[in-house]
Amino acid sequence: MASIVTDFLTIDIKSKPYYVHAKQGYLQHNLLIAAKAGQDVYENTYNKYNNLPYALKENNHISIQEIFRDNWDDFVAHCKATNKPIRNSILTNVENMINCRNLKKGYLFFECPKCNNIYIQGLSCHSRFCVSCGRKYRDARAIEISKTCIYAPHRHITWTIDSSLRCYFQKYRALYNELFEAVNDVLTYLVQGKSKSAKKRNERLGFISTIHTFGRDMKFNPHIHTLIAECTIDNTGKKKPFTYFNYISLRKSFMNQLLKRMYNYLKENAPKKIVSDFYKLKSEIFKNRDNGFYVHAPQTECKNPKQIKKIVNYVCRYAGHPAMSESRIIKYDKENRMIYYYYDPHEDDAILNENDKIGRQYVTESVFDFIAKLIVHIPEEKVHTTRYYGFYANHSSLDTTHLPKLYKLDEINKMKTTLKWRDKLIASYKYDPLLCHCGAVMNIVPDLCYFAGYTKEDG
Ligand SMILES: [Zn+2]
Ligand SMILES: [Zn+2]
């Protein structure tokens, strides 16, 4: 069964032993019934059992929910004792996540029409911070983005900031808006800056920006990923290709705009000392950063729908990954409250020669440090971490209805079916939760369902 990890550096994540449930009497009995009902039913039942929380545990799967469940109360007490306040949105998100699928908070009740088997499904927490609910949230967002995209080449732009500015974003979270707006300023100016007629015709690019507050190492590092269509549209609906993105000017004008916006914001909202410190820092940065902030906008092959979809997909997936994926956690030492995990530095992405890469980094840290690193990335309530601009803006006056979309409606509808809880399980974990081991499909029994904490379920 599950091997005990003694040296986290030598463990091969992919070769985890697979837990075989059939050893348990009751489950073995059900598997026999399933085997009689046919190969598909057998496989379905087998996968369903292997995905039960305690089976995953036997299989060395470490869940973030479990880590928080074991340590959250003590962590909160520790923060209180050391006078470190925790934001409300963190408290709500973490508490919801800890109780995700907890039957005490409500469940759906299913029964088999053929045998007397039942199935109970705990309700989901809908927290963006929860591993499974957050994934659903990001999948839905990816579909929204795909639905918005017109049929035109697209590009991925990454906007990073000077590391000395990070602390301001952590202290003043409303500065996220300035970061988004600085990108908007730059991309608006790029088209309209030197042309009065472009301004008059309100010629705009269309783009979608997502904020990330973490680097691969999970440290606080706010930056923006932008998916941009390589064309402009004006108020007559005329579409023009726009493919030239001058790196140097993008970098410089992004730095200028951001520093200006940050300064103005702090002047209004921060104590004088912070403003004067920022003013000094700003001058320092201007002096030392001749090339502006690092902005990355690689051009990729984008000629046919397939290639365009590939880049849109890539950005959606990239912008949608969480700060920490459970698969990166190698070991959780509950007694000593230690966590072992790894990350692959982003610098390595661009390096082709394996020998030149920094390579996988392994981190050993206390559970409290790990929790602190993770929760810092929980956004404030109702803050949109993905925003639409230019002709992609929700309330844009520019008409794009005459332009063909990248995805057809039936493609989008097909994507949407994967969001449903049952279809998601079938797609991700290869089992249908409602397929009984006897081969029949279970039905919901509304009278026996229980709703304590939540009113809505994604079933
Ligand atoms: Zn049945
Ligand atoms: Zn959840």
XYZ file of N, CA and C and ligand atoms in Angstrom, residues 100 124-126 130 132-133, ligand 2:
22
model
N -16.177 22.442 2.588
C -16.668 22.022 1.272
C -16.997 20.526 1.306
N -21.058 21.769 -2.548
C -19.778 22.452 -2.745
C -19.826 23.843 -2.115
N -18.632 24.391 -1.813
C -18.549 25.629 -1.027
C -18.551 26.898 -1.887
N -18.298 26.756 -3.186
C -18.254 27.887 -4.121
C -17.164 28.901 -3.827
N -11.077 27.260 -2.828
C -11.203 25.805 -2.710
C -10.619 25.143 -3.965
N -11.387 22.296 -5.575
C -12.315 21.835 -6.608
C -13.257 22.945 -7.066
N -13.778 23.766 -6.148
C -14.689 24.842 -6.558
C -13.940 25.932 -7.324
Zn -15.358 23.858 -2.457
